[in-house]
Amino acid sequence: MKKKTNHLKKLLLVGGARPNFMKIAPIIHAIKKRISSIHKKTSFDYKIIHTGQHYDYEMSKVFFEELEIPEPDYFLNAGSGSHAQQTARIMIKFETVCLKEKPDLVIVVGDVNSTLACSLTAKKLAIKIAHIEAGLRSRDKSMPEEINRIITDAISDFLFVTEKSAIDNLIREGCDSNKIFFVGNVMIDTLLYQLNKLEQQNITSSSKYKGVDYAVVTLHRPSNVDDKKKFKQILESLTVIAKDMTILFPVHPRTMQNIKIFGFLEYINSNNIELLSPLPYNEFLLLVKNAQLVLTDSGGIQEETTVLGIPCFTIRKNTERPVTLQLGTNKLVGTNKAAIIKAYKEYKKNSITGKIPELWDGKTADRILAILLKK
Ligand code: UD1
């Protein structure tokens, strides 16, 4: 019998910030499954790189533990700083790893500074890049993530997309259609896997907040939380919702810093808004699953609420994930107090329902790996 051959000898998988970890986990699980099922001679090596963009236990290590991600092979300890400092530090350290490991492929996910830094480094060393979650566009170049997306996509060799709008965006920007693969959403692989785990352990409805009506809020985007006036407007709109239900607000470190600097703590505490530390993945998943409503400026949460069927108000002027508006439970409500309150009043009259987008079925990582191994 003819042995199967694959040309992929070594790949590096990069994660750096909180939203990356749920995207690399299913890829690692799929790789492990493949390696154990392929004849040893045709196997390939892989290494996990943690850039250290997020470094607090609550923003990083707890996710590795819960999502069953092995200890990274390299921790680059990049830390915080200005965009230039952070990106440059990651590039310098990642270049050393690439020169030592000589991979034939680097896999990057999402749109954070680590995504850009590592893809740029790899390309300059003539290493192929696979970008997972390619093609999403907010058309807002004041968002650092939009710059990261455009540049990463322009130099990637494999563009794995979560929704069809991303294909149109990439084609419009001149990408070769042979490089684009509509595979679904790895973030949803993780969501369904973890949800199933929690269901088997019979803990999907156990929560300190069981039986309580509540909304979950997350805010971390500089455009919302670095500007005192804007941040206050958003908080004021939350106090209107807080008259009907408790607001549970797990707070990102950037947001917490600003809450303290702007002196908002007392206002928050006296208005039925409960601040929580950043939560581990499963705890957050359960909180969202049992919520009446979610208000967020995150990207991934728009997708997670769509799959869980929970109404979501996106506190932004745009979204790079339009399928969550067209099919899912997401509403783009803007950042202005009156607009958020108006959306809330409408939601009270007509609840929001949606459908799950195509290929968001928990099998995306397997599809990605099958494509990479065929090339
Ligand atoms: C980054 C991503 C953003 C993503 C978000 C999720 C970019 C450009 N932005 O934004 O797309 O939605 O992660 O969380 O990559 N800090 C800590 N502890 C940490 C990490 C950060 O205290 O573990 C603080 C630091 O003061 C830092 C600030 O948070 O200056 C911002 O961190 P940074 O990684 O620069 O960007 P995020 O706002 O987290």
mmCIF file of C-alpha atoms and ligand atoms in Angstrom:
data_model
loop_
_atom_site.group_PDB
_atom_site.id
_atom_site.type_symbol
_atom_site.label_atom_id
_atom_site.label_comp_id
_atom_site.label_asym_id
_atom_site.label_seq_id
_atom_site.Cartn_x
_atom_site.Cartn_y
_atom_site.Cartn_z
ATOM 1 C CA MET A 1 0.000 0.000 0.000
ATOM 2 C CA LYS A 2 1.288 3.470 -0.846
ATOM 3 C CA LYS A 3 2.183 5.555 2.206
ATOM 4 C CA LYS A 4 0.600 8.987 2.572
ATOM 5 C CA THR A 5 3.084 11.831 2.349
ATOM 6 C CA ASN A 6 2.730 15.357 3.548
ATOM 7 C CA HIS A 7 5.155 18.192 2.977
ATOM 8 C CA LEU A 8 4.542 19.914 6.257
ATOM 9 C CA LYS A 9 7.510 19.138 8.485
ATOM 10 C CA LYS A 10 7.334 21.739 11.201
ATOM 11 C CA LEU A 11 4.821 24.402 12.109
ATOM 12 C CA LEU A 12 4.776 27.115 14.741
ATOM 13 C CA LEU A 13 1.453 28.077 16.291
ATOM 14 C CA VAL A 14 1.297 31.561 17.793
ATOM 15 C CA GLY A 15 -0.913 32.851 20.599
ATOM 16 C CA GLY A 16 -0.383 36.075 22.479
ATOM 17 C CA ALA A 17 -3.479 37.686 23.902
ATOM 18 C CA ARG A 18 -6.603 36.387 25.626
ATOM 19 C CA PRO A 19 -8.806 36.124 22.500
ATOM 20 C CA ASN A 20 -6.103 34.041 20.770
ATOM 21 C CA PHE A 21 -6.097 31.205 23.255
ATOM 22 C CA MET A 22 -9.597 29.908 22.441
ATOM 23 C CA LYS A 23 -8.610 29.976 18.760
ATOM 24 C CA ILE A 24 -5.360 28.016 19.067
ATOM 25 C CA ALA A 25 -6.812 25.352 21.418
ATOM 26 C CA PRO A 26 -8.867 23.474 18.781
ATOM 27 C CA ILE A 27 -5.955 23.592 16.313
ATOM 28 C CA ILE A 28 -3.729 21.909 18.904
ATOM 29 C CA HIS A 29 -6.380 19.282 19.624
ATOM 30 C CA ALA A 30 -6.781 18.616 15.894
ATOM 31 C CA ILE A 31 -2.996 18.362 15.426
ATOM 32 C CA LYS A 32 -2.703 15.878 18.291
ATOM 33 C CA LYS A 33 -5.513 13.799 16.838
ATOM 34 C CA ARG A 34 -3.844 13.808 13.408
ATOM 35 C CA ILE A 35 -0.376 13.007 14.692
ATOM 36 C CA SER A 36 -1.650 10.028 16.637
ATOM 37 C CA SER A 37 -3.540 8.747 13.595
ATOM 38 C CA ILE A 38 -0.845 9.262 10.930
ATOM 39 C CA HIS A 39 2.002 6.813 10.351
ATOM 40 C CA LYS A 40 4.973 8.096 12.381
ATOM 41 C CA LYS A 41 7.224 8.566 9.322
ATOM 42 C CA THR A 42 4.772 11.014 7.801
ATOM 43 C CA SER A 43 4.195 12.900 11.037
ATOM 44 C CA PHE A 44 5.133 16.535 11.559
ATOM 45 C CA ASP A 45 6.452 18.564 14.415
ATOM 46 C CA TYR A 46 4.761 21.584 15.979
ATOM 47 C CA LYS A 47 5.711 24.137 18.579
ATOM 48 C CA ILE A 48 3.530 26.506 20.563
ATOM 49 C CA ILE A 49 4.705 30.094 20.924
ATOM 50 C CA HIS A 50 3.201 32.402 23.563
ATOM 51 C CA THR A 51 4.290 35.964 22.861
ATOM 52 C CA GLY A 52 3.386 37.176 26.349
ATOM 53 C CA GLN A 53 1.284 40.102 25.067
ATOM 54 C CA HIS A 54 -1.130 39.136 27.836
ATOM 55 C CA TYR A 55 0.683 37.924 30.917
ATOM 56 C CA ASP A 56 -1.617 38.200 33.968
ATOM 57 C CA TYR A 57 -2.840 34.834 35.271
ATOM 58 C CA GLU A 58 -6.459 35.838 34.623
ATOM 59 C CA MET A 59 -5.704 37.004 31.083
ATOM 60 C CA SER A 60 -3.516 34.090 30.068
ATOM 61 C CA LYS A 61 -2.479 31.050 32.132
ATOM 62 C CA VAL A 62 -5.943 30.128 33.319
ATOM 63 C CA PHE A 63 -6.972 29.789 29.663
ATOM 64 C CA PHE A 64 -4.127 27.383 28.932
ATOM 65 C CA GLU A 65 -5.238 25.211 31.839
ATOM 66 C CA GLU A 66 -8.956 25.176 31.032
ATOM 67 C CA LEU A 67 -8.639 24.895 27.273
ATOM 68 C CA GLU A 68 -6.167 22.011 27.596
ATOM 69 C CA ILE A 69 -3.362 23.829 25.810
ATOM 70 C CA PRO A 70 0.057 22.363 26.654
ATOM 71 C CA GLU A 71 2.751 24.578 28.183
ATOM 72 C CA PRO A 72 4.135 26.764 25.386
ATOM 73 C CA ASP A 73 7.502 25.701 23.953
ATOM 74 C CA TYR A 74 8.533 29.353 23.890
ATOM 75 C CA PHE A 75 7.329 32.238 26.048
ATOM 76 C CA LEU A 76 8.520 35.510 24.522
ATOM 77 C CA ASN A 77 7.616 37.694 27.495
ATOM 78 C CA ALA A 78 6.755 40.685 25.265
ATOM 79 C CA GLY A 79 4.503 42.446 27.805
ATOM 80 C CA SER A 80 2.734 45.771 27.400
ATOM 81 C CA GLY A 81 3.879 49.079 25.932
ATOM 82 C CA SER A 82 3.053 51.295 22.992
ATOM 83 C CA HIS A 83 2.000 49.502 19.814
ATOM 84 C CA ALA A 84 5.435 50.033 18.265
ATOM 85 C CA GLN A 85 7.254 48.807 21.366
ATOM 86 C CA GLN A 86 5.047 45.761 21.820
ATOM 87 C CA THR A 87 5.044 44.795 18.136
ATOM 88 C CA ALA A 88 8.789 45.343 17.777
ATOM 89 C CA ARG A 89 9.648 43.314 20.896
ATOM 90 C CA ILE A 90 7.561 40.396 19.649
ATOM 91 C CA MET A 91 9.170 40.593 16.186
ATOM 92 C CA ILE A 92 12.724 40.552 17.511
ATOM 93 C CA LYS A 93 12.082 37.630 19.850
ATOM 94 C CA PHE A 94 10.012 35.666 17.350
ATOM 95 C CA GLU A 95 12.716 36.033 14.689
ATOM 96 C CA THR A 96 15.171 34.212 16.968
ATOM 97 C CA VAL A 97 12.655 31.373 17.386
ATOM 98 C CA CYS A 98 12.088 31.102 13.631
ATOM 99 C CA LEU A 99 15.819 31.050 12.909
ATOM 100 C CA LYS A 100 16.324 28.279 15.439
ATOM 101 C CA GLU A 101 13.285 26.160 14.588
ATOM 102 C CA LYS A 102 13.242 26.704 10.802
ATOM 103 C CA PRO A 103 9.517 25.998 10.426
ATOM 104 C CA ASP A 104 7.878 25.699 7.021
ATOM 105 C CA LEU A 105 4.642 27.233 8.302
ATOM 106 C CA VAL A 106 3.580 29.743 10.938
ATOM 107 C CA ILE A 107 -0.065 29.751 12.009
ATOM 108 C CA VAL A 108 -1.426 33.016 13.397
ATOM 109 C CA VAL A 109 -4.971 33.698 14.618
ATOM 110 C CA GLY A 110 -7.182 36.760 15.029
ATOM 111 C CA ASP A 111 -6.104 40.361 14.844
ATOM 112 C CA VAL A 112 -3.985 41.319 17.837
ATOM 113 C CA ASN A 113 -0.517 42.854 17.766
ATOM 114 C CA SER A 114 1.033 39.381 18.164
ATOM 115 C CA THR A 115 -0.739 38.278 14.957
ATOM 116 C CA LEU A 116 0.807 41.116 12.965
ATOM 117 C CA ALA A 117 4.264 40.891 14.565
ATOM 118 C CA CYS A 118 4.681 37.167 13.971
ATOM 119 C CA SER A 119 3.304 37.115 10.440
ATOM 120 C CA LEU A 120 5.539 40.000 9.386
ATOM 121 C CA THR A 121 8.570 38.298 10.922
ATOM 122 C CA ALA A 122 7.808 34.969 9.242
ATOM 123 C CA LYS A 123 7.213 36.507 5.809
ATOM 124 C CA LYS A 124 10.547 38.315 5.852
ATOM 125 C CA LEU A 125 12.192 34.940 6.497
ATOM 126 C CA ALA A 126 10.277 33.409 3.559
ATOM 127 C CA ILE A 127 8.238 31.166 5.877
ATOM 128 C CA LYS A 128 4.660 30.464 4.819
ATOM 129 C CA ILE A 129 1.830 31.918 6.902
ATOM 130 C CA ALA A 130 -1.642 30.607 7.603
ATOM 131 C CA HIS A 131 -4.027 33.223 8.998
ATOM 132 C CA ILE A 132 -7.052 31.897 10.844
ATOM 133 C CA GLU A 133 -9.964 34.375 10.944
ATOM 134 C CA ALA A 134 -8.809 36.178 7.815
ATOM 135 C CA GLY A 135 -10.760 38.757 5.826
ATOM 136 C CA LEU A 136 -12.837 40.370 8.581
ATOM 137 C CA ARG A 137 -13.037 44.142 8.075
ATOM 138 C CA SER A 138 -14.614 46.900 10.152
ATOM 139 C CA ARG A 139 -13.486 49.505 7.566
ATOM 140 C CA ASP A 140 -12.327 51.585 10.514
ATOM 141 C CA LYS A 141 -8.598 52.179 10.285
ATOM 142 C CA SER A 142 -8.543 53.932 13.665
ATOM 143 C CA MET A 143 -8.883 50.433 15.162
ATOM 144 C CA PRO A 144 -5.434 48.907 15.668
ATOM 145 C CA GLU A 145 -6.934 45.482 14.924
ATOM 146 C CA GLU A 146 -8.042 46.615 11.443
ATOM 147 C CA ILE A 147 -4.442 47.494 10.530
ATOM 148 C CA ASN A 148 -3.292 44.139 11.914
ATOM 149 C CA ARG A 149 -5.922 42.315 9.827
ATOM 150 C CA ILE A 150 -5.188 44.090 6.535
ATOM 151 C CA ILE A 151 -1.422 43.615 6.736
ATOM 152 C CA THR A 152 -1.558 40.021 7.960
ATOM 153 C CA ASP A 153 -3.968 39.054 5.176
ATOM 154 C CA ALA A 154 -1.911 40.805 2.496
ATOM 155 C CA ILE A 155 1.119 38.601 3.266
ATOM 156 C CA SER A 156 -0.554 35.301 4.225
ATOM 157 C CA ASP A 157 -0.395 32.155 2.086
ATOM 158 C CA PHE A 158 -3.496 30.496 3.561
ATOM 159 C CA LEU A 159 -6.506 32.646 4.400
ATOM 160 C CA PHE A 160 -9.010 30.727 6.514
ATOM 161 C CA VAL A 161 -12.308 32.613 6.758
ATOM 162 C CA THR A 162 -15.227 32.350 9.165
ATOM 163 C CA GLU A 163 -17.916 34.000 7.054
ATOM 164 C CA LYS A 164 -18.607 34.777 3.417
ATOM 165 C CA SER A 165 -18.251 38.561 3.768
ATOM 166 C CA ALA A 166 -14.565 37.897 4.452
ATOM 167 C CA ILE A 167 -14.137 36.273 1.033
ATOM 168 C CA ASP A 168 -15.532 39.387 -0.681
ATOM 169 C CA ASN A 169 -13.251 41.630 1.388
ATOM 170 C CA LEU A 170 -10.161 39.643 0.475
ATOM 171 C CA ILE A 171 -11.004 39.484 -3.225
ATOM 172 C CA ARG A 172 -11.657 43.239 -3.234
ATOM 173 C CA GLU A 173 -8.185 43.763 -1.766
ATOM 174 C CA GLY A 174 -6.622 41.702 -4.537
ATOM 175 C CA CYS A 175 -5.992 38.407 -2.710
ATOM 176 C CA ASP A 176 -5.634 35.307 -4.873
ATOM 177 C CA SER A 177 -8.866 33.316 -4.521
ATOM 178 C CA ASN A 178 -6.835 30.058 -4.449
ATOM 179 C CA LYS A 179 -5.494 31.098 -1.062
ATOM 180 C CA ILE A 180 -8.944 31.622 0.484
ATOM 181 C CA PHE A 181 -10.715 28.793 2.339
ATOM 182 C CA PHE A 182 -14.163 29.134 3.916
ATOM 183 C CA VAL A 183 -13.815 26.767 6.862
ATOM 184 C CA GLY A 184 -15.992 28.155 9.669
ATOM 185 C CA ASN A 185 -15.041 29.428 13.087
ATOM 186 C CA VAL A 186 -12.433 27.878 15.405
ATOM 187 C CA MET A 187 -13.697 29.976 18.304
ATOM 188 C CA ILE A 188 -16.980 28.082 18.020
ATOM 189 C CA ASP A 189 -15.065 24.762 18.056
ATOM 190 C CA THR A 190 -13.901 25.747 21.526
ATOM 191 C CA LEU A 191 -17.306 26.988 22.620
ATOM 192 C CA LEU A 192 -19.074 23.765 21.632
ATOM 193 C CA TYR A 193 -16.323 21.556 23.054
ATOM 194 C CA GLN A 194 -16.301 23.310 26.427
ATOM 195 C CA LEU A 195 -20.089 23.511 26.581
ATOM 196 C CA ASN A 196 -20.340 19.782 25.977
ATOM 197 C CA LYS A 197 -17.763 19.189 28.722
ATOM 198 C CA LEU A 198 -19.771 21.315 31.159
ATOM 199 C CA GLU A 199 -23.006 19.575 30.183
ATOM 200 C CA GLN A 200 -21.465 16.168 30.823
ATOM 201 C CA GLN A 201 -20.343 17.359 34.232
ATOM 202 C CA ASN A 202 -23.909 18.595 34.790
ATOM 203 C CA ILE A 203 -22.825 22.132 35.579
ATOM 204 C CA THR A 204 -24.353 24.220 32.819
ATOM 205 C CA SER A 205 -27.018 25.703 35.055
ATOM 206 C CA SER A 206 -25.028 25.916 38.270
ATOM 207 C CA SER A 207 -24.140 29.477 39.019
ATOM 208 C CA LYS A 208 -24.128 31.863 41.912
ATOM 209 C CA TYR A 209 -26.466 33.983 39.766
ATOM 210 C CA LYS A 210 -28.972 31.209 39.049
ATOM 211 C CA GLY A 211 -32.527 32.542 39.051
ATOM 212 C CA VAL A 212 -31.317 36.154 38.882
ATOM 213 C CA ASP A 213 -32.071 38.310 35.841
ATOM 214 C CA TYR A 214 -28.825 39.877 34.711
ATOM 215 C CA ALA A 215 -26.958 41.388 31.781
ATOM 216 C CA VAL A 216 -23.248 40.769 31.163
ATOM 217 C CA VAL A 217 -21.086 43.702 30.111
ATOM 218 C CA THR A 218 -17.537 43.724 28.726
ATOM 219 C CA LEU A 219 -15.710 46.845 27.562
ATOM 220 C CA HIS A 220 -12.058 47.230 26.733
ATOM 221 C CA ARG A 221 -11.712 49.024 23.424
ATOM 222 C CA PRO A 222 -9.531 52.153 23.775
ATOM 223 C CA SER A 223 -12.116 54.139 21.773
ATOM 224 C CA ASN A 224 -14.718 53.391 24.489
ATOM 225 C CA VAL A 225 -12.771 53.301 27.720
ATOM 226 C CA ASP A 226 -9.828 55.675 27.223
ATOM 227 C CA ASP A 227 -12.102 58.692 26.675
ATOM 228 C CA LYS A 228 -13.680 59.796 29.978
ATOM 229 C CA LYS A 229 -16.789 61.387 28.430
ATOM 230 C CA LYS A 230 -17.551 58.425 26.181
ATOM 231 C CA PHE A 231 -16.991 55.909 28.937
ATOM 232 C CA LYS A 232 -19.333 57.886 31.240
ATOM 233 C CA GLN A 233 -22.081 57.926 28.580
ATOM 234 C CA ILE A 234 -21.873 54.156 28.272
ATOM 235 C CA LEU A 235 -22.015 53.759 32.056
ATOM 236 C CA GLU A 236 -25.046 56.057 32.194
ATOM 237 C CA SER A 237 -26.871 53.915 29.680
ATOM 238 C CA LEU A 238 -26.028 50.829 31.753
ATOM 239 C CA THR A 239 -27.652 52.363 34.811
ATOM 240 C CA VAL A 240 -30.958 52.499 32.892
ATOM 241 C CA ILE A 241 -30.732 48.738 32.207
ATOM 242 C CA ALA A 242 -29.593 48.188 35.814
ATOM 243 C CA LYS A 243 -33.029 49.355 36.985
ATOM 244 C CA ASP A 244 -34.469 46.127 35.456
ATOM 245 C CA MET A 245 -31.652 43.665 36.045
ATOM 246 C CA THR A 246 -28.278 43.283 37.702
ATOM 247 C CA ILE A 247 -25.322 44.207 35.537
ATOM 248 C CA LEU A 248 -22.350 41.849 35.848
ATOM 249 C CA PHE A 249 -19.208 43.459 34.487
ATOM 250 C CA PRO A 250 -15.991 41.377 34.319
ATOM 251 C CA VAL A 251 -13.382 44.087 33.909
ATOM 252 C CA HIS A 252 -10.386 44.031 31.557
ATOM 253 C CA PRO A 253 -7.177 45.468 33.158
ATOM 254 C CA ARG A 254 -7.162 48.476 30.793
ATOM 255 C CA THR A 255 -10.758 49.293 31.748
ATOM 256 C CA MET A 256 -10.087 48.871 35.474
ATOM 257 C CA GLN A 257 -7.164 51.269 35.268
ATOM 258 C CA ASN A 258 -9.417 53.879 33.674
ATOM 259 C CA ILE A 259 -12.319 53.328 36.085
ATOM 260 C CA LYS A 260 -9.900 54.245 38.861
ATOM 261 C CA ILE A 261 -8.256 57.156 37.038
ATOM 262 C CA PHE A 262 -11.631 58.685 36.022
ATOM 263 C CA GLY A 263 -13.072 58.185 39.552
ATOM 264 C CA PHE A 264 -16.056 56.068 38.361
ATOM 265 C CA LEU A 265 -15.968 53.462 41.144
ATOM 266 C CA GLU A 266 -18.529 55.109 43.397
ATOM 267 C CA TYR A 267 -20.939 55.768 40.516
ATOM 268 C CA ILE A 268 -20.710 52.124 39.440
ATOM 269 C CA ASN A 269 -21.118 50.723 42.940
ATOM 270 C CA SER A 270 -24.216 52.801 43.658
ATOM 271 C CA ASN A 271 -26.001 51.759 40.452
ATOM 272 C CA ASN A 272 -26.551 47.972 40.609
ATOM 273 C CA ILE A 273 -23.434 47.322 38.513
ATOM 274 C CA GLU A 274 -21.248 44.558 39.926
ATOM 275 C CA LEU A 275 -17.590 44.607 38.894
ATOM 276 C CA LEU A 276 -15.923 41.201 38.590
ATOM 277 C CA SER A 277 -12.314 40.236 37.851
ATOM 278 C CA PRO A 278 -11.591 38.957 34.324
ATOM 279 C CA LEU A 279 -13.135 35.475 34.294
ATOM 280 C CA PRO A 280 -11.800 32.109 33.182
ATOM 281 C CA TYR A 281 -13.290 30.859 29.905
ATOM 282 C CA ASN A 282 -15.858 28.416 31.290
ATOM 283 C CA GLU A 283 -17.066 30.732 33.999
ATOM 284 C CA PHE A 284 -17.611 33.452 31.422
ATOM 285 C CA LEU A 285 -19.314 31.002 29.069
ATOM 286 C CA LEU A 286 -21.807 29.973 31.750
ATOM 287 C CA LEU A 287 -22.414 33.578 32.721
ATOM 288 C CA VAL A 288 -23.254 34.473 29.103
ATOM 289 C CA LYS A 289 -25.298 31.332 28.515
ATOM 290 C CA ASN A 290 -27.637 32.196 31.385
ATOM 291 C CA ALA A 291 -27.795 35.962 30.762
ATOM 292 C CA GLN A 292 -30.811 37.917 29.500
ATOM 293 C CA LEU A 293 -28.623 40.257 27.501
ATOM 294 C CA VAL A 294 -24.946 40.905 26.727
ATOM 295 C CA LEU A 295 -23.437 44.321 26.014
ATOM 296 C CA THR A 296 -19.918 44.301 24.631
ATOM 297 C CA ASP A 297 -17.312 45.950 22.456
ATOM 298 C CA SER A 298 -15.456 42.656 21.925
ATOM 299 C CA GLY A 299 -15.248 40.878 18.577
ATOM 300 C CA GLY A 300 -15.493 37.248 19.649
ATOM 301 C CA ILE A 301 -18.377 37.724 22.076
ATOM 302 C CA GLN A 302 -20.582 38.848 19.170
ATOM 303 C CA GLU A 303 -19.983 35.394 17.683
ATOM 304 C CA GLU A 304 -20.371 33.442 20.913
ATOM 305 C CA THR A 305 -23.711 35.077 21.767
ATOM 306 C CA THR A 306 -24.947 34.305 18.252
ATOM 307 C CA VAL A 307 -24.251 30.608 18.758
ATOM 308 C CA LEU A 308 -25.714 30.614 22.272
ATOM 309 C CA GLY A 309 -28.797 32.515 21.050
ATOM 310 C CA ILE A 310 -28.337 35.304 23.612
ATOM 311 C CA PRO A 311 -29.218 38.867 22.520
ATOM 312 C CA CYS A 312 -26.077 40.985 22.168
ATOM 313 C CA PHE A 313 -25.697 44.759 21.947
ATOM 314 C CA THR A 314 -22.403 45.667 20.351
ATOM 315 C CA ILE A 315 -21.303 49.021 21.738
ATOM 316 C CA ARG A 316 -19.437 50.129 18.643
ATOM 317 C CA LYS A 317 -20.139 51.985 15.407
ATOM 318 C CA ASN A 318 -19.126 49.064 13.212
ATOM 319 C CA THR A 319 -18.480 45.368 13.266
ATOM 320 C CA GLU A 320 -16.102 43.240 11.242
ATOM 321 C CA ARG A 321 -18.468 40.287 11.829
ATOM 322 C CA PRO A 322 -21.594 41.211 9.807
ATOM 323 C CA VAL A 323 -22.970 37.665 9.760
ATOM 324 C CA THR A 324 -23.777 38.060 13.471
ATOM 325 C CA LEU A 325 -26.060 40.980 12.527
ATOM 326 C CA GLN A 326 -27.572 39.347 9.447
ATOM 327 C CA LEU A 327 -28.201 35.901 10.938
ATOM 328 C CA GLY A 328 -27.341 36.038 14.594
ATOM 329 C CA THR A 329 -28.555 37.793 17.733
ATOM 330 C CA ASN A 330 -26.237 40.782 17.463
ATOM 331 C CA LYS A 331 -27.389 44.430 17.269
ATOM 332 C CA LEU A 332 -24.983 47.240 16.521
ATOM 333 C CA VAL A 333 -26.112 49.951 18.942
ATOM 334 C CA GLY A 334 -23.338 52.549 18.754
ATOM 335 C CA THR A 335 -21.644 54.200 21.711
ATOM 336 C CA ASN A 336 -24.013 57.014 22.455
ATOM 337 C CA LYS A 337 -26.204 56.934 25.552
ATOM 338 C CA ALA A 338 -29.523 57.750 23.838
ATOM 339 C CA ALA A 339 -28.938 55.138 21.122
ATOM 340 C CA ILE A 340 -28.100 52.376 23.615
ATOM 341 C CA ILE A 341 -31.197 53.185 25.691
ATOM 342 C CA LYS A 342 -33.362 53.261 22.550
ATOM 343 C CA ALA A 343 -32.086 49.813 21.543
ATOM 344 C CA TYR A 344 -32.813 48.532 25.034
ATOM 345 C CA LYS A 345 -36.406 49.813 24.910
ATOM 346 C CA GLU A 346 -36.914 48.088 21.562
ATOM 347 C CA TYR A 347 -35.438 44.856 22.929
ATOM 348 C CA LYS A 348 -37.903 44.977 25.839
ATOM 349 C CA LYS A 349 -40.773 45.099 23.331
ATOM 350 C CA ASN A 350 -39.434 42.507 20.846
ATOM 351 C CA SER A 351 -36.952 39.898 21.939
ATOM 352 C CA ILE A 352 -34.073 39.042 19.578
ATOM 353 C CA THR A 353 -33.637 35.628 17.967
ATOM 354 C CA GLY A 354 -31.211 34.320 15.368
ATOM 355 C CA LYS A 355 -29.674 31.414 13.500
ATOM 356 C CA ILE A 356 -26.237 29.813 13.626
ATOM 357 C CA PRO A 357 -24.033 30.778 10.650
ATOM 358 C CA GLU A 358 -22.862 28.200 8.122
ATOM 359 C CA LEU A 359 -19.988 25.912 9.209
ATOM 360 C CA TRP A 360 -19.958 27.173 12.799
ATOM 361 C CA ASP A 361 -20.288 23.537 13.765
ATOM 362 C CA GLY A 362 -17.306 22.653 15.951
ATOM 363 C CA LYS A 363 -15.301 21.027 13.141
ATOM 364 C CA THR A 364 -13.373 23.981 11.754
ATOM 365 C CA ALA A 365 -9.929 23.036 13.118
ATOM 366 C CA ASP A 366 -10.161 19.594 11.460
ATOM 367 C CA ARG A 367 -11.035 21.253 8.135
ATOM 368 C CA ILE A 368 -8.083 23.652 8.440
ATOM 369 C CA LEU A 369 -5.627 20.888 9.172
ATOM 370 C CA ALA A 370 -6.899 18.742 6.318
ATOM 371 C CA ILE A 371 -6.252 21.650 3.921
ATOM 372 C CA LEU A 372 -2.780 22.386 5.303
ATOM 373 C CA LEU A 373 -1.718 18.756 5.069
ATOM 374 C CA LYS A 374 -2.869 18.407 1.465
ATOM 375 C CA LYS A 375 -0.657 21.272 0.248
HETATM 376 C C1 UD1 B 1 -5.664 43.323 23.074
HETATM 377 C C2 UD1 B 1 -5.968 43.356 21.574
HETATM 378 C C3 UD1 B 1 -7.464 43.426 21.346
HETATM 379 C C4 UD1 B 1 -8.182 42.319 22.079
HETATM 380 C C5 UD1 B 1 -7.818 42.417 23.547
HETATM 381 C C6 UD1 B 1 -8.502 41.352 24.364
HETATM 382 C C7 UD1 B 1 -4.278 44.482 20.189
HETATM 383 C C8 UD1 B 1 -4.007 45.674 19.379
HETATM 384 N N1 UD1 B 1 -5.386 44.525 20.933
HETATM 385 O O1 UD1 B 1 -6.065 44.579 23.585
HETATM 386 O O2 UD1 B 1 -7.732 43.254 19.965
HETATM 387 O O3 UD1 B 1 -9.585 42.451 21.906
HETATM 388 O O4 UD1 B 1 -6.402 42.261 23.657
HETATM 389 O O5 UD1 B 1 -8.216 41.422 25.694
HETATM 390 O O6 UD1 B 1 -3.523 43.542 20.153
HETATM 391 N N2 UD1 B 1 -2.626 44.449 30.724
HETATM 392 C C9 UD1 B 1 -2.538 43.847 31.966
HETATM 393 N N3 UD1 B 1 -2.360 42.523 31.999
HETATM 394 C C10 UD1 B 1 -2.236 41.742 30.895
HETATM 395 C C11 UD1 B 1 -2.315 42.383 29.639
HETATM 396 C C12 UD1 B 1 -2.515 43.722 29.565
HETATM 397 O O7 UD1 B 1 -2.652 44.482 32.986
HETATM 398 O O8 UD1 B 1 -2.092 40.525 31.023
HETATM 399 C C13 UD1 B 1 -2.877 45.901 30.665
HETATM 400 C C14 UD1 B 1 -1.642 46.710 30.424
HETATM 401 O O9 UD1 B 1 -1.719 47.854 31.190
HETATM 402 C C15 UD1 B 1 -1.740 47.093 28.958
HETATM 403 C C16 UD1 B 1 -3.239 47.133 28.719
HETATM 404 O O10 UD1 B 1 -3.790 46.160 29.605
HETATM 405 O O11 UD1 B 1 -1.121 48.301 28.684
HETATM 406 C C17 UD1 B 1 -3.600 46.813 27.305
HETATM 407 O O12 UD1 B 1 -3.036 45.563 26.892
HETATM 408 P P1 UD1 B 1 -2.686 45.293 25.338
HETATM 409 O O13 UD1 B 1 -2.235 43.910 25.136
HETATM 410 O O14 UD1 B 1 -1.796 46.386 24.873
HETATM 411 O O15 UD1 B 1 -4.061 45.502 24.592
HETATM 412 P P2 UD1 B 1 -5.536 45.087 25.000
HETATM 413 O O16 UD1 B 1 -6.281 46.317 25.331
HETATM 414 O O17 UD1 B 1 -5.546 43.981 26.001
#
